[in-house]
Amino acid sequence: MYHGGMGRKPKIAGALRELMVARGHHAWTLEELRQALAVRGLQANFSSVFRATAKLETDGVVRRVELDDGRTHVEMRDEHHDHLRCRICGEVTPVPCGSLSAALAGLESTTGFLITDHRLVLSGTCPSCQERAALPAKPASPAAVPS
Amino acid sequence: MYHGGMGRKPKIAGALRELMVARGHHAWTLEELRQALAVRGLQANFSSVFRATAKLETDGVVRRVELDDGRTHVEMRDEHHDHLRCRICGEVTPVPCGSLSAALAGLESTTGFLITDHRLVLSGTCPSCQERAALPAKPASPAAVPS
DNA sequence: CTTCGTGCAAACATTTTGCACAAAA
DNA sequence: TTTTGTGCAAAATGTTTGCACGAAG
């Protein structure tokens, strides 16, 4: 016995757009999107999130990007940018790729390739995690410093 | 009834190294490696290729890179470089990333990130595929020119 | 003996699709 | 009615691990 359409709270795709334009987070995995919807009171199935984002992609609203954690991420499709990902906290920050353009133009002429797209994933440590790493593990227990 | 060790033709890892240093191909998927071994007469199991490459990675001989086709690729670990991938024929060409270094240094100071690694995947059309696309589908049927 | 590399199968993680069905048009 | 969006289950895809076992030391 199926109960698919259920109450069918109107729309997942719409809620996803609201979520993603609200920012605070930049590149979402499908599971992150599903959980964020749940927090907002919309219990959606993973498949539905998958299909809703697929539709948003078709409509040109979002773009799918592969960062380096094996899962696909979805982001709003504003102007092109690259990605800075902190290896410690995992947060993804967009960065403009202006300084790259010149380098790409040079590559086109030296390689003969027609470059139609690029994706630059930068890995490193974000400022907050650098601070955290610089501090003793806890001021309260200075003897607990690991190395 | 298992017959695991079989004849155990000496070594997969060694054969993989030979394959990969021989070049002609740059970034290999595990399946590509397995097939290439088969052509050379070494029937290896996918898992064995997986583990052999894992070992090579641990030994610092190869590196794993995620290009944009969903599968993991393996490449020899010489100096760092970026990747040009043709969207038509799929061939991957390494390119030096010298011109990028300056841009990265600039990003470090403007973002506060400590950038420890990067991966640039360029997509486009390689020279051969550009030629192929520019030609009429076949010289024998000039009326078949698409646009 | 122990260690290592291997084949095979199964587990695992993630993405995608098939099907039924409710709501909307 | 048809179309669309949905839940659920299962398939598809790619990666990883468990286990037996032969070869090497």
CSV table of C-alpha atoms (C1' of nucleotides) in Angstrom, one decimal:
chain,number,residue,atom,x,y,z
A,1,MET,CA,0.0,0.0,0.0
A,2,TYR,CA,1.5,3.2,-1.2
A,3,HIS,CA,0.8,6.6,0.2
A,4,GLY,CA,3.0,8.6,-2.1
A,5,GLY,CA,1.4,11.9,-2.7
A,6,MET,CA,0.5,12.1,1.0
A,7,GLY,CA,-0.4,15.6,2.1
A,8,ARG,CA,2.1,16.8,-0.6
A,9,LYS,CA,3.1,19.9,1.1
A,10,PRO,CA,3.3,22.0,-2.0
A,11,LYS,CA,6.9,22.2,-3.2
A,12,ILE,CA,10.4,21.1,-2.4
A,13,ALA,CA,12.0,22.9,-5.2
A,14,GLY,CA,10.7,26.2,-4.0
A,15,ALA,CA,11.8,25.6,-0.4
A,16,LEU,CA,15.2,24.6,-1.7
A,17,ARG,CA,15.6,27.9,-3.5
A,18,GLU,CA,14.7,29.8,-0.4
A,19,LEU,CA,17.2,27.9,1.6
A,20,MET,CA,20.0,28.4,-0.9
A,21,VAL,CA,19.5,32.1,-1.5
A,22,ALA,CA,19.5,32.7,2.2
A,23,ARG,CA,23.2,31.8,2.2
A,24,GLY,CA,25.1,31.1,5.3
A,25,HIS,CA,26.1,28.0,3.6
A,26,HIS,CA,27.5,27.8,0.2
A,27,ALA,CA,27.9,24.4,-1.4
A,28,TRP,CA,25.3,21.9,-0.3
A,29,THR,CA,25.2,18.1,-0.6
A,30,LEU,CA,21.8,16.6,-1.2
A,31,GLU,CA,21.8,15.2,2.3
A,32,GLU,CA,22.5,18.6,3.7
A,33,LEU,CA,19.7,20.1,1.8
A,34,ARG,CA,17.3,17.4,3.0
A,35,GLN,CA,18.3,17.9,6.6
A,36,ALA,CA,18.0,21.7,6.2
A,37,LEU,CA,14.5,21.2,4.9
A,38,ALA,CA,13.6,18.9,7.8
A,39,VAL,CA,14.8,21.6,10.3
A,40,ARG,CA,12.4,24.0,8.5
A,41,GLY,CA,9.6,21.4,9.0
A,42,LEU,CA,9.5,19.9,5.6
A,43,GLN,CA,10.2,16.2,5.7
A,44,ALA,CA,11.4,15.4,2.2
A,45,ASN,CA,12.6,12.2,0.8
A,46,PHE,CA,16.1,12.0,-0.5
A,47,SER,CA,14.9,11.1,-4.0
A,48,SER,CA,12.6,14.1,-4.0
A,49,VAL,CA,15.5,16.4,-3.1
A,50,PHE,CA,17.5,14.8,-5.8
A,51,ARG,CA,14.8,15.4,-8.4
A,52,ALA,CA,14.0,18.9,-7.2
A,53,THR,CA,17.7,19.9,-7.5
A,54,ALA,CA,17.8,18.2,-10.9
A,55,LYS,CA,14.9,20.4,-12.0
A,56,LEU,CA,16.5,23.5,-10.6
A,57,GLU,CA,19.6,22.6,-12.5
A,58,THR,CA,17.7,22.2,-15.7
A,59,ASP,CA,16.0,25.5,-15.1
A,60,GLY,CA,19.5,27.1,-14.7
A,61,VAL,CA,19.0,28.0,-11.1
A,62,VAL,CA,21.7,25.8,-9.5
A,63,ARG,CA,24.8,24.1,-10.6
A,64,ARG,CA,26.4,20.9,-9.5
A,65,VAL,CA,30.0,20.9,-8.5
A,66,GLU,CA,32.3,18.1,-7.4
A,67,LEU,CA,34.4,19.2,-4.6
A,68,ASP,CA,36.8,16.7,-3.1
A,69,ASP,CA,34.8,14.6,-0.7
A,70,GLY,CA,33.3,12.2,-3.2
A,71,ARG,CA,29.8,13.7,-3.0
A,72,THR,CA,28.1,16.0,-5.4
A,73,HIS,CA,27.4,19.5,-4.2
A,74,VAL,CA,24.8,22.0,-5.3
A,75,GLU,CA,25.2,25.7,-5.4
A,76,MET,CA,23.3,28.7,-6.6
A,77,ARG,CA,24.3,29.7,-10.1
A,78,ASP,CA,25.4,33.2,-9.9
A,79,GLU,CA,28.5,34.3,-11.6
A,80,HIS,CA,31.3,31.8,-11.9
A,81,HIS,CA,33.6,31.4,-9.0
A,82,ASP,CA,36.0,28.9,-7.5
A,83,HIS,CA,36.1,27.2,-4.2
A,84,LEU,CA,38.1,27.4,-1.0
A,85,ARG,CA,37.5,24.4,1.2
A,86,CYS,CA,38.8,24.2,4.7
A,87,ARG,CA,40.3,20.7,5.4
A,88,ILE,CA,39.5,21.0,9.1
A,89,CYS,CA,36.0,22.3,9.4
A,90,GLY,CA,34.9,21.5,5.8
A,91,GLU,CA,33.4,24.9,5.2
A,92,VAL,CA,33.3,26.0,1.6
A,93,THR,CA,33.9,29.6,0.6
A,94,PRO,CA,33.5,31.0,-2.9
A,95,VAL,CA,36.2,33.1,-4.3
A,96,PRO,CA,36.2,35.1,-7.5
A,97,CYS,CA,38.3,33.6,-10.2
A,98,GLY,CA,39.3,36.9,-11.9
A,99,SER,CA,43.0,36.3,-11.4
A,100,LEU,CA,42.7,33.0,-13.2
A,101,SER,CA,41.3,34.4,-16.4
A,102,ALA,CA,44.5,35.7,-17.7
A,103,ALA,CA,46.3,32.4,-16.9
A,104,LEU,CA,43.5,30.5,-18.8
A,105,ALA,CA,43.8,32.7,-21.9
A,106,GLY,CA,47.5,32.0,-21.9
A,107,LEU,CA,46.9,28.3,-21.6
A,108,GLU,CA,44.5,28.3,-24.6
A,109,SER,CA,47.2,29.7,-26.8
A,110,THR,CA,50.0,27.5,-25.6
A,111,THR,CA,48.0,24.3,-25.6
A,112,GLY,CA,45.6,24.8,-28.5
A,113,PHE,CA,42.7,23.7,-26.3
A,114,LEU,CA,39.5,25.6,-26.4
A,115,ILE,CA,38.8,26.0,-22.7
A,116,THR,CA,35.1,26.3,-22.1
A,117,ASP,CA,35.0,25.8,-18.3
A,118,HIS,CA,37.1,25.3,-15.3
A,119,ARG,CA,36.9,24.3,-11.7
A,120,LEU,CA,39.5,25.2,-9.2
A,121,VAL,CA,39.2,23.6,-5.7
A,122,LEU,CA,41.6,25.1,-3.2
A,123,SER,CA,42.2,23.2,0.0
A,124,GLY,CA,43.7,24.7,3.1
A,125,THR,CA,42.9,26.0,6.5
A,126,CYS,CA,40.4,28.7,7.1
A,127,PRO,CA,41.3,31.6,9.4
A,128,SER,CA,39.2,30.3,12.3
A,129,CYS,CA,40.7,26.9,12.2
A,130,GLN,CA,44.2,28.4,12.0
A,131,GLU,CA,43.4,30.3,15.2
A,132,ARG,CA,42.0,27.2,16.9
A,133,ALA,CA,45.1,25.2,15.9
A,134,ALA,CA,47.4,27.9,17.2
A,135,LEU,CA,45.8,27.9,20.6
A,136,PRO,CA,46.7,25.3,23.3
A,137,ALA,CA,44.1,22.6,23.2
A,138,LYS,CA,42.4,24.1,26.2
A,139,PRO,CA,43.6,27.0,28.4
A,140,ALA,CA,42.1,25.1,31.3
A,141,SER,CA,44.4,22.0,30.9
A,142,PRO,CA,47.8,23.2,29.6
A,143,ALA,CA,49.3,19.8,30.4
A,144,ALA,CA,47.0,18.1,27.9
A,145,VAL,CA,48.8,19.5,24.9
A,146,PRO,CA,49.3,16.5,22.6
A,147,SER,CA,52.7,17.3,21.1
B,1,MET,CA,36.1,-23.6,-2.8
B,2,TYR,CA,38.5,-20.8,-3.1
B,3,HIS,CA,41.5,-20.7,-5.4
B,4,GLY,CA,42.7,-17.2,-4.4
B,5,GLY,CA,46.5,-17.2,-4.7
B,6,MET,CA,46.3,-19.2,-7.9
B,7,GLY,CA,49.4,-19.1,-9.9
B,8,ARG,CA,49.9,-15.6,-8.5
B,9,LYS,CA,51.7,-14.1,-11.4
B,10,PRO,CA,54.2,-12.1,-9.4
B,11,LYS,CA,53.1,-8.5,-9.1
B,12,ILE,CA,50.3,-6.2,-10.1
B,13,ALA,CA,51.8,-3.1,-8.5
B,14,GLY,CA,55.0,-3.5,-10.4
B,15,ALA,CA,53.2,-3.9,-13.7
B,16,LEU,CA,51.1,-0.9,-12.9
B,17,ARG,CA,54.2,1.2,-12.4
B,18,GLU,CA,55.5,0.1,-15.7
B,19,LEU,CA,52.3,0.9,-17.4
B,20,MET,CA,52.0,4.4,-16.0
B,21,VAL,CA,55.6,5.5,-16.5
B,22,ALA,CA,55.3,4.4,-20.1
B,23,ARG,CA,52.9,7.3,-20.6
B,24,GLY,CA,50.7,7.8,-23.6
B,25,HIS,CA,47.9,8.1,-21.1
B,26,HIS,CA,47.9,10.4,-18.2
B,27,ALA,CA,45.1,9.9,-15.7
B,28,TRP,CA,43.9,6.4,-15.3
B,29,THR,CA,40.7,5.1,-13.8
B,30,LEU,CA,41.1,1.8,-11.9
B,31,GLU,CA,39.1,0.1,-14.7
B,32,GLU,CA,41.4,1.5,-17.3
B,33,LEU,CA,44.4,0.2,-15.4
B,34,ARG,CA,42.8,-3.2,-15.1
B,35,GLN,CA,42.1,-3.4,-18.8
B,36,ALA,CA,45.5,-2.2,-19.7
B,37,LEU,CA,47.0,-5.0,-17.6
B,38,ALA,CA,44.7,-7.5,-19.3
B,39,VAL,CA,46.0,-6.4,-22.7
B,40,ARG,CA,49.5,-7.0,-21.4
B,41,GLY,CA,48.5,-10.5,-20.5
B,42,LEU,CA,48.0,-9.9,-16.8
B,43,GLN,CA,44.4,-10.8,-15.8
B,44,ALA,CA,43.9,-8.9,-12.5
B,45,ASN,CA,40.9,-8.5,-10.4
B,46,PHE,CA,39.5,-5.1,-9.9
B,47,SER,CA,40.1,-5.3,-6.1
B,48,SER,CA,43.7,-6.2,-6.7
B,49,VAL,CA,44.1,-3.2,-8.9
B,50,PHE,CA,42.5,-1.1,-6.2
B,51,ARG,CA,44.8,-2.4,-3.5
B,52,ALA,CA,47.8,-2.2,-5.6
B,53,THR,CA,47.2,1.4,-6.4
B,54,ALA,CA,46.4,2.1,-2.8
B,55,LYS,CA,49.8,0.7,-1.9
B,56,LEU,CA,51.5,2.8,-4.6
B,57,GLU,CA,49.7,5.8,-3.2
B,58,THR,CA,51.0,5.0,0.3
B,59,ASP,CA,54.5,4.6,-1.1
B,60,GLY,CA,54.2,8.0,-2.7
B,61,VAL,CA,54.4,6.7,-6.2
B,62,VAL,CA,51.0,7.8,-7.5
B,63,ARG,CA,48.3,10.3,-6.5
B,64,ARG,CA,44.6,10.0,-6.7
B,65,VAL,CA,42.7,12.9,-8.4
B,66,GLU,CA,39.0,13.5,-8.9
B,67,LEU,CA,38.3,14.8,-12.3
B,68,ASP,CA,34.8,15.5,-13.3
B,69,ASP,CA,33.4,12.1,-14.4
B,70,GLY,CA,32.5,10.7,-11.0
B,71,ARG,CA,35.3,8.2,-11.0
B,72,THR,CA,38.7,8.4,-9.2
B,73,HIS,CA,41.7,8.7,-11.4
B,74,VAL,CA,45.3,7.7,-10.6
B,75,GLU,CA,48.4,9.4,-12.0
B,76,MET,CA,52.1,9.3,-11.5
B,77,ARG,CA,53.2,11.7,-8.8
B,78,ASP,CA,55.8,13.9,-10.4
B,79,GLU,CA,55.7,17.6,-9.9
B,80,HIS,CA,52.3,19.1,-9.3
B,81,HIS,CA,50.3,20.0,-12.3
B,82,ASP,CA,46.7,20.7,-13.4
B,83,HIS,CA,44.4,19.0,-15.8
B,84,LEU,CA,43.0,19.8,-19.2
B,85,ARG,CA,40.2,17.4,-20.1
B,86,CYS,CA,38.6,17.2,-23.5
B,87,ARG,CA,34.9,17.0,-23.3
B,88,ILE,CA,34.6,15.1,-26.6
B,89,CYS,CA,37.3,12.5,-26.5
B,90,GLY,CA,37.9,12.5,-22.8
B,91,GLU,CA,41.7,12.6,-23.0
B,92,VAL,CA,43.4,14.2,-20.1
B,93,THR,CA,46.5,16.4,-20.5
B,94,PRO,CA,48.6,17.7,-17.7
B,95,VAL,CA,49.5,21.3,-17.7
B,96,PRO,CA,52.0,23.1,-15.5
B,97,CYS,CA,50.3,25.4,-13.0
B,98,GLY,CA,53.0,27.9,-12.7
B,99,SER,CA,50.8,30.8,-13.8
B,100,LEU,CA,48.5,29.9,-11.0
B,101,SER,CA,51.0,30.3,-8.2
B,102,ALA,CA,50.9,34.0,-8.2
B,103,ALA,CA,47.1,34.1,-8.1
B,104,LEU,CA,47.1,31.6,-5.2
B,105,ALA,CA,49.5,33.8,-3.2
B,106,GLY,CA,47.2,36.7,-3.7
B,107,LEU,CA,44.3,34.7,-2.6
B,108,GLU,CA,46.0,33.7,0.6
B,109,SER,CA,46.5,37.3,1.6
B,110,THR,CA,43.0,38.5,0.7
B,111,THR,CA,41.1,35.5,2.2
B,112,GLY,CA,43.3,34.7,5.2
B,113,PHE,CA,43.2,31.0,4.2
B,114,LEU,CA,46.3,29.0,4.4
B,115,ILE,CA,46.2,27.2,1.0
B,116,THR,CA,47.9,23.9,1.1
B,117,ASP,CA,46.8,22.3,-2.1
B,118,HIS,CA,44.7,23.0,-5.2
B,119,ARG,CA,43.2,21.2,-8.1
B,120,LEU,CA,42.3,22.9,-11.3
B,121,VAL,CA,40.3,20.9,-13.8
B,122,LEU,CA,39.9,22.6,-17.2
B,123,SER,CA,37.3,21.4,-19.6
B,124,GLY,CA,37.3,22.1,-23.2
B,125,THR,CA,38.0,20.8,-26.7
B,126,CYS,CA,41.3,19.5,-27.6
B,127,PRO,CA,43.0,20.5,-30.9
B,128,SER,CA,42.2,17.2,-32.6
B,129,CYS,CA,38.5,17.3,-31.7
B,130,GLN,CA,38.3,20.9,-32.8
B,131,GLU,CA,39.6,19.9,-36.2
B,132,ARG,CA,37.2,17.0,-36.4
B,133,ALA,CA,34.3,19.3,-35.5
B,134,ALA,CA,35.4,21.9,-38.1
B,135,LEU,CA,35.4,19.3,-40.9
B,136,PRO,CA,32.3,18.4,-42.8
B,137,ALA,CA,31.0,15.1,-41.3
B,138,LYS,CA,32.6,13.3,-44.2
B,139,PRO,CA,34.4,14.7,-47.2
B,140,ALA,CA,32.4,12.3,-49.4
B,141,SER,CA,29.1,14.0,-48.5
B,142,PRO,CA,29.6,17.7,-48.5
B,143,ALA,CA,25.9,18.3,-48.3
B,144,ALA,CA,25.8,16.8,-44.9
B,145,VAL,CA,27.4,19.9,-43.3
B,146,PRO,CA,25.3,20.4,-40.1
B,147,SER,CA,25.3,24.2,-39.9
C,1,DC,C1',55.8,-20.5,11.1
C,2,DT,C1',54.5,-15.5,9.5
C,3,DT,C1',53.8,-12.1,5.9
C,4,DC,C1',52.2,-10.6,1.6
C,5,DG,C1',49.5,-10.3,-2.6
C,6,DT,C1',45.7,-12.1,-4.7
C,7,DG,C1',40.6,-13.7,-6.3
C,8,DC,C1',36.1,-13.7,-5.2
C,9,DA,C1',32.1,-12.2,-3.0
C,10,DA,C1',29.9,-9.1,-0.3
C,11,DA,C1',29.3,-4.8,2.0
C,12,DC,C1',29.2,0.0,1.5
C,13,DA,C1',28.2,4.8,-0.1
C,14,DT,C1',26.0,7.5,-3.2
C,15,DT,C1',23.2,8.4,-7.2
C,16,DT,C1',19.5,7.3,-10.1
C,17,DT,C1',15.2,5.1,-11.7
C,18,DG,C1',10.5,2.6,-11.5
C,19,DC,C1',6.2,2.6,-9.8
C,20,DA,C1',2.0,4.1,-7.3
C,21,DC,C1',-0.6,7.7,-6.2
C,22,DA,C1',-2.4,12.4,-4.7
C,23,DA,C1',-2.9,17.1,-6.0
C,24,DA,C1',-3.2,20.5,-9.5
C,25,DA,C1',-4.5,22.0,-14.0
D,1,DT,C1',-8.7,13.8,-18.2
D,2,DT,C1',-3.4,14.7,-18.2
D,3,DT,C1',0.5,16.5,-15.9
D,4,DT,C1',3.4,17.1,-12.1
D,5,DG,C1',5.6,16.3,-7.7
D,6,DT,C1',6.1,13.0,-4.3
D,7,DG,C1',7.4,8.7,-1.1
D,8,DC,C1',9.2,4.3,-1.1
D,9,DA,C1',11.8,0.7,-2.8
D,10,DA,C1',15.1,-1.0,-5.7
D,11,DA,C1',18.5,-0.7,-9.2
D,12,DA,C1',22.8,1.1,-10.8
D,13,DT,C1',27.4,2.7,-10.1
D,14,DG,C1',31.7,3.0,-8.1
D,15,DT,C1',34.6,2.0,-4.0
D,16,DT,C1',36.1,-0.7,-0.1
D,17,DT,C1',36.5,-4.7,2.9
D,18,DG,C1',36.3,-9.7,4.7
D,19,DC,C1',37.9,-14.1,3.9
D,20,DA,C1',40.5,-18.0,2.1
D,21,DC,C1',44.6,-19.4,0.4
D,22,DG,C1',49.0,-19.9,-2.4
D,23,DA,C1',53.6,-18.2,-2.6
D,24,DA,C1',57.6,-16.3,-0.5
D,25,DG,C1',60.6,-15.7,3.3
